[in-house]
Amino acid sequence: MKKFVLVLNCGSSSIKFSIIDPIYENIYLSGQASSLNLKNSIIVWNIENKKYLFNKKKFMSHNYSMNYICKKILLKYNFELFKNVVAVGHRVVNGGIDFKKSVLINTLVIEKIKKFFYLAPIHNPINLLGIIKIRKIFKKLRKKNVAVFDTSFHSGLPKKSYLYAIPKKFYNKYHIRKYGAHGISYCYILKKISDIFNKNISKINTIICHLGNGSSVSVIKNGMCVDTSMGFTPLSGLIMGTRSGDIDPSIIFYMHEKLNISIKEIKNILNNKSGILSLNTKSSDFRYSEKRYYVSKKNKIAVEIFCYNLAKYISSYFFLVKNKIDALVFTGGIGSNSSLAREITIKYLNNFDFFIDINKNKKKYLDFNFVNKNGTISILAIHTNEEIVIAKDTFNLIS
Ligand code: AMP
């Protein structure tokens, strides 16, 4: 009997689901519920190259969509396929200090994930909703649910990188430190670099830019992450779709004390109303600003600030690995697709050994593409695949 893994990635406005053969990496079913809680919510899925769609014509909640995905898609249309599912892998954004690797989910794990809601307030509660639904609906798989954490990849960060310069008790007692995120994607990319360069992961030095709705950049030395741009929560670091990234913390005091804005609203502003959206004033979708880059000042500056900030991180990380990396990698929706974002970022790095081949950079590709192969440093654009990592980790754990 074939053994498949159901992978679930519950996000703030979407639920991605897939059935994967973890050994041969074949994807038999993949789908996504998107624009959840908005008027245009939709569920699309793909089984053996056939596309399906469900549109309720009014908004769908996470709860409604999860029920539809489980009962109407996984069980109804695909019973034969679903019979071979032996485990379920869930993406969980933040595992705090307790989870250094993936774990089988039990009630204790659920309690701990709840405890860490404040570390990923947009993501962890939704991740848990998916876990609870699956355990309830698929009773036979109840003990075969695995949590794969985005933070595990960063659990080996050195102290000089994860400790903040604030009174020690905040770390000792309250575990306030840098946790990072996007670790599942970094894992996939690292393995990919190892395959491309035919080099053992433990020998790889690289800087990986995961640029999507949420964006972060990490520097890897001898296969281990030594620094990353996200911090205590996914709010810090690079500018993102709607998140501010790094700002002076005093701005928060000023907004609260002088402008009388509540802490709850400031949280909402920095998480949901900032970033690219605040700079172009229209859309958090990078494509919106990319399309208007040459014709609109607002959009041009949005792209420039995004890339300039990224270039600052890359250049400082480059020095951390003594200017020796196997590759600079761009991934995530923006990183792997936007030739403009790559071009402008590299423009800011021109004083270093980073050069871009304009033609190679614009080339469409399926899996990965060398943006520059002949200069001192290889620059690559790679499509990430977090689902494969989750499926493999889950399968390994339950086997
Ligand atoms: P992700 O969170 O990785 O799914 O990435 C979402 C982001 O990728 C959004 O800001 C999209 O606008 C951006 N994106 C997706 N496709 C493209 C593309 N072809 N060119 C530029 N940006 C893209």
PDB file of N, CA and C and ligand atoms in Angstrom, residues 16 32 182 210-215 240-241 276 283-291 331-341 364 384 386, ligand 1:
ATOM      1  N   LYS A  16      -3.861  26.120   2.876  1.00  0.00           N
ATOM      2  CA  LYS A  16      -3.314  25.303   1.787  1.00  0.00           C
ATOM      3  C   LYS A  16      -3.365  23.856   2.246  1.00  0.00           C
ATOM      4  N   GLN A  32      -6.201  25.194  -2.261  1.00  0.00           N
ATOM      5  CA  GLN A  32      -6.066  26.365  -1.399  1.00  0.00           C
ATOM      6  C   GLN A  32      -7.413  27.065  -1.241  1.00  0.00           C
ATOM      7  N   HIS A 182       9.917  31.261   8.913  1.00  0.00           N
ATOM      8  CA  HIS A 182      10.161  30.743   7.555  1.00  0.00           C
ATOM      9  C   HIS A 182      11.161  29.585   7.516  1.00  0.00           C
ATOM     10  N   HIS A 210      13.743  34.953   1.813  1.00  0.00           N
ATOM     11  CA  HIS A 210      12.384  34.446   1.588  1.00  0.00           C
ATOM     12  C   HIS A 210      11.463  35.661   1.524  1.00  0.00           C
ATOM     13  N   LEU A 211      11.057  36.023   0.310  1.00  0.00           N
ATOM     14  CA  LEU A 211      10.286  37.256   0.134  1.00  0.00           C
ATOM     15  C   LEU A 211       8.876  36.924  -0.340  1.00  0.00           C
ATOM     16  N   GLY A 212       7.920  37.067   0.551  1.00  0.00           N
ATOM     17  CA  GLY A 212       6.527  36.829   0.186  1.00  0.00           C
ATOM     18  C   GLY A 212       5.672  37.859   0.876  1.00  0.00           C
ATOM     19  N   ASN A 213       4.443  37.495   1.217  1.00  0.00           N
ATOM     20  CA  ASN A 213       3.624  38.398   2.018  1.00  0.00           C
ATOM     21  C   ASN A 213       4.317  38.728   3.315  1.00  0.00           C
ATOM     22  N   GLY A 214       4.887  37.679   3.935  1.00  0.00           N
ATOM     23  CA  GLY A 214       5.821  37.866   5.038  1.00  0.00           C
ATOM     24  C   GLY A 214       7.200  37.664   4.451  1.00  0.00           C
ATOM     25  N   SER A 215       8.171  38.470   4.876  1.00  0.00           N
ATOM     26  CA  SER A 215       9.512  38.331   4.287  1.00  0.00           C
ATOM     27  C   SER A 215      10.565  38.253   5.377  1.00  0.00           C
ATOM     28  N   MET A 240       7.272  44.207   4.812  1.00  0.00           N
ATOM     29  CA  MET A 240       6.459  43.121   4.247  1.00  0.00           C
ATOM     30  C   MET A 240       5.192  43.661   3.594  1.00  0.00           C
ATOM     31  N   GLY A 241       4.296  42.760   3.198  1.00  0.00           N
ATOM     32  CA  GLY A 241       3.058  43.188   2.530  1.00  0.00           C
ATOM     33  C   GLY A 241       2.310  44.232   3.349  1.00  0.00           C
ATOM     34  N   ILE A 276       4.396  47.478   2.445  1.00  0.00           N
ATOM     35  CA  ILE A 276       4.180  47.890   1.052  1.00  0.00           C
ATOM     36  C   ILE A 276       2.834  48.621   0.928  1.00  0.00           C
ATOM     37  N   SER A 283      -2.266  48.631  -2.257  1.00  0.00           N
ATOM     38  CA  SER A 283      -2.293  47.175  -2.216  1.00  0.00           C
ATOM     39  C   SER A 283      -1.034  46.600  -1.563  1.00  0.00           C
ATOM     40  N   SER A 284      -1.247  45.497  -0.826  1.00  0.00           N
ATOM     41  CA  SER A 284      -0.092  44.832  -0.208  1.00  0.00           C
ATOM     42  C   SER A 284       0.553  43.864  -1.202  1.00  0.00           C
ATOM     43  N   ASP A 285      -0.106  43.661  -2.323  1.00  0.00           N
ATOM     44  CA  ASP A 285       0.382  42.737  -3.345  1.00  0.00           C
ATOM     45  C   ASP A 285       1.565  43.380  -4.069  1.00  0.00           C
ATOM     46  N   PHE A 286       2.721  42.743  -4.003  1.00  0.00           N
ATOM     47  CA  PHE A 286       3.931  43.331  -4.581  1.00  0.00           C
ATOM     48  C   PHE A 286       3.765  43.602  -6.076  1.00  0.00           C
ATOM     49  N   ARG A 287       2.973  42.746  -6.734  1.00  0.00           N
ATOM     50  CA  ARG A 287       2.778  42.908  -8.183  1.00  0.00           C
ATOM     51  C   ARG A 287       2.180  44.262  -8.528  1.00  0.00           C
ATOM     52  N   TYR A 288       1.352  44.802  -7.637  1.00  0.00           N
ATOM     53  CA  TYR A 288       0.709  46.104  -7.871  1.00  0.00           C
ATOM     54  C   TYR A 288       1.781  47.187  -8.038  1.00  0.00           C
ATOM     55  N   SER A 289       2.745  47.210  -7.112  1.00  0.00           N
ATOM     56  CA  SER A 289       3.798  48.238  -7.182  1.00  0.00           C
ATOM     57  C   SER A 289       4.789  47.937  -8.295  1.00  0.00           C
ATOM     58  N   GLU A 290       5.040  46.647  -8.499  1.00  0.00           N
ATOM     59  CA  GLU A 290       5.994  46.255  -9.552  1.00  0.00           C
ATOM     60  C   GLU A 290       5.508  46.752 -10.920  1.00  0.00           C
ATOM     61  N   LYS A 291       4.205  46.567 -11.192  1.00  0.00           N
ATOM     62  CA  LYS A 291       3.631  46.966 -12.489  1.00  0.00           C
ATOM     63  C   LYS A 291       3.735  48.475 -12.698  1.00  0.00           C
ATOM     64  N   THR A 331      13.785  33.543  -2.810  1.00  0.00           N
ATOM     65  CA  THR A 331      12.653  32.614  -2.895  1.00  0.00           C
ATOM     66  C   THR A 331      11.394  33.280  -2.350  1.00  0.00           C
ATOM     67  N   GLY A 332      10.270  32.513  -2.235  1.00  0.00           N
ATOM     68  CA  GLY A 332       8.975  33.105  -1.844  1.00  0.00           C
ATOM     69  C   GLY A 332       8.327  33.737  -3.074  1.00  0.00           C
ATOM     70  N   GLY A 333       7.059  34.101  -2.951  1.00  0.00           N
ATOM     71  CA  GLY A 333       6.300  34.644  -4.090  1.00  0.00           C
ATOM     72  C   GLY A 333       7.020  35.788  -4.796  1.00  0.00           C
ATOM     73  N   ILE A 334       7.608  36.694  -4.041  1.00  0.00           N
ATOM     74  CA  ILE A 334       8.306  37.830  -4.658  1.00  0.00           C
ATOM     75  C   ILE A 334       9.713  37.402  -5.101  1.00  0.00           C
ATOM     76  N   GLY A 335      10.432  36.740  -4.193  1.00  0.00           N
ATOM     77  CA  GLY A 335      11.829  36.388  -4.477  1.00  0.00           C
ATOM     78  C   GLY A 335      11.989  35.521  -5.708  1.00  0.00           C
ATOM     79  N   SER A 336      11.109  34.527  -5.868  1.00  0.00           N
ATOM     80  CA  SER A 336      11.309  33.632  -7.013  1.00  0.00           C
ATOM     81  C   SER A 336      10.672  34.171  -8.290  1.00  0.00           C
ATOM     82  N   ASN A 337       9.744  35.125  -8.168  1.00  0.00           N
ATOM     83  CA  ASN A 337       9.047  35.615  -9.366  1.00  0.00           C
ATOM     84  C   ASN A 337       9.451  37.012  -9.840  1.00  0.00           C
ATOM     85  N   SER A 338       9.822  37.873  -8.922  1.00  0.00           N
ATOM     86  CA  SER A 338      10.000  39.267  -9.333  1.00  0.00           C
ATOM     87  C   SER A 338      11.438  39.575  -9.759  1.00  0.00           C
ATOM     88  N   SER A 339      11.636  39.670 -11.088  1.00  0.00           N
ATOM     89  CA  SER A 339      12.986  40.014 -11.571  1.00  0.00           C
ATOM     90  C   SER A 339      13.325  41.443 -11.158  1.00  0.00           C
ATOM     91  N   LEU A 340      12.302  42.295 -11.041  1.00  0.00           N
ATOM     92  CA  LEU A 340      12.548  43.689 -10.644  1.00  0.00           C
ATOM     93  C   LEU A 340      13.089  43.754  -9.210  1.00  0.00           C
ATOM     94  N   ALA A 341      12.455  43.033  -8.294  1.00  0.00           N
ATOM     95  CA  ALA A 341      12.913  43.046  -6.891  1.00  0.00           C
ATOM     96  C   ALA A 341      14.360  42.564  -6.805  1.00  0.00           C
ATOM     97  N   LYS A 364      12.121  33.014 -17.556  1.00  0.00           N
ATOM     98  CA  LYS A 364      11.110  32.239 -16.817  1.00  0.00           C
ATOM     99  C   LYS A 364      11.679  30.852 -16.591  1.00  0.00           C
ATOM    100  N   THR A 384      10.233  27.801  -3.596  1.00  0.00           N
ATOM    101  CA  THR A 384      10.274  27.018  -2.361  1.00  0.00           C
ATOM    102  C   THR A 384       9.138  25.994  -2.356  1.00  0.00           C
ATOM    103  N   GLU A 386       7.396  24.306   0.865  1.00  0.00           N
ATOM    104  CA  GLU A 386       7.331  23.988   2.292  1.00  0.00           C
ATOM    105  C   GLU A 386       6.580  22.676   2.523  1.00  0.00           C
TER     106      GLU A 386
HETATM  107  P1  AMP B   1       3.858  34.268  -0.791  1.00  0.00           P
HETATM  108  O1  AMP B   1       3.519  34.828   0.566  1.00  0.00           O
HETATM  109  O2  AMP B   1       5.189  33.582  -0.826  1.00  0.00           O
HETATM  110  O3  AMP B   1       2.757  33.456  -1.399  1.00  0.00           O
HETATM  111  O4  AMP B   1       4.038  35.535  -1.756  1.00  0.00           O
HETATM  112  C1  AMP B   1       3.026  36.474  -1.938  1.00  0.00           C
HETATM  113  C2  AMP B   1       3.633  37.717  -2.585  1.00  0.00           C
HETATM  114  O5  AMP B   1       4.299  37.350  -3.796  1.00  0.00           O
HETATM  115  C3  AMP B   1       2.609  38.767  -2.951  1.00  0.00           C
HETATM  116  O6  AMP B   1       3.082  40.036  -2.561  1.00  0.00           O
HETATM  117  C4  AMP B   1       2.573  38.696  -4.471  1.00  0.00           C
HETATM  118  O7  AMP B   1       2.321  39.935  -5.019  1.00  0.00           O
HETATM  119  C5  AMP B   1       3.990  38.280  -4.794  1.00  0.00           C
HETATM  120  N1  AMP B   1       4.055  37.678  -6.142  1.00  0.00           N
HETATM  121  C6  AMP B   1       3.464  36.552  -6.572  1.00  0.00           C
HETATM  122  N2  AMP B   1       3.735  36.347  -7.894  1.00  0.00           N
HETATM  123  C7  AMP B   1       4.509  37.392  -8.287  1.00  0.00           C
HETATM  124  C8  AMP B   1       5.095  37.778  -9.527  1.00  0.00           C
HETATM  125  N3  AMP B   1       4.944  37.046 -10.637  1.00  0.00           N
HETATM  126  N4  AMP B   1       5.820  38.914  -9.567  1.00  0.00           N
HETATM  127  C9  AMP B   1       5.962  39.656  -8.442  1.00  0.00           C
HETATM  128  N5  AMP B   1       5.442  39.348  -7.247  1.00  0.00           N
HETATM  129  C10 AMP B   1       4.727  38.233  -7.156  1.00  0.00           C
END
